Amino acid sequence: MDPAHCIRRATLVDAAAVGRLLYDFNREYDDPTPDPEAMAARVRELIAAEQITVLVAGQPAVGVSVLRFRPALWSQALECYLAELYVVPGHRGRGIGRALMEASIELARAEGADHMDLGTGENDTAARALYESLGFTNNEGRPGGPVNYFYERDL
């Protein structure tokens, strides 16, 4: 098995690598981002407080998924929000993103979640194809189906 497909839960020791990956992800899409050290500090803080769960692919890390759990309103279970999924460009197309997603879904179920949601850009067709192949829906293009929108606002 390709070592990059070995998925594990990140620990505080991984915060620097995770911070760098998240920084690179935002820079790739020209999104504003704190520097890698600030990202690492925030990741370390949130992991320690059990506010996020992070999975990493490979050693050294070449991919990451960041999950947040919250109580569900419509059931007694948890909901899981996939906050981030990123694979280093040179490692894409090898199934690492799929392995991270499958591990994320498995972990969410194990943690008691019965729902997972996420957002992605319209132009990120590779990510959209991955999510749809795993059963995520946005209903876009489905006759009679409503389109789901994801909104955000700085406060």
PDB file of C-alpha atoms in Angstrom, residues 8-15 18 47 54-56:
ATOM      1  CA  ARG A   8      -4.396   8.541  11.046  1.00  0.00           C
ATOM      2  CA  ARG A   9      -5.787  10.974  13.569  1.00  0.00           C
ATOM      3  CA  ALA A  10      -3.531  13.976  14.037  1.00  0.00           C
ATOM      4  CA  THR A  11      -2.063  14.748  17.434  1.00  0.00           C
ATOM      5  CA  LEU A  12      -0.588  17.935  18.822  1.00  0.00           C
ATOM      6  CA  VAL A  13       2.759  16.878  17.342  1.00  0.00           C
ATOM      7  CA  ASP A  14       1.196  17.121  13.863  1.00  0.00           C
ATOM      8  CA  ALA A  15      -0.018  20.704  14.294  1.00  0.00           C
ATOM      9  CA  VAL A  18      -1.360  20.505   9.444  1.00  0.00           C
ATOM     10  CA  ILE A  47      -7.101  19.850  18.843  1.00  0.00           C
ATOM     11  CA  VAL A  54      -7.976  16.189  12.109  1.00  0.00           C
ATOM     12  CA  LEU A  55      -7.005  13.260   9.941  1.00  0.00           C
ATOM     13  CA  VAL A  56      -3.706  13.225   8.060  1.00  0.00           C
TER      14      VAL A  56
END
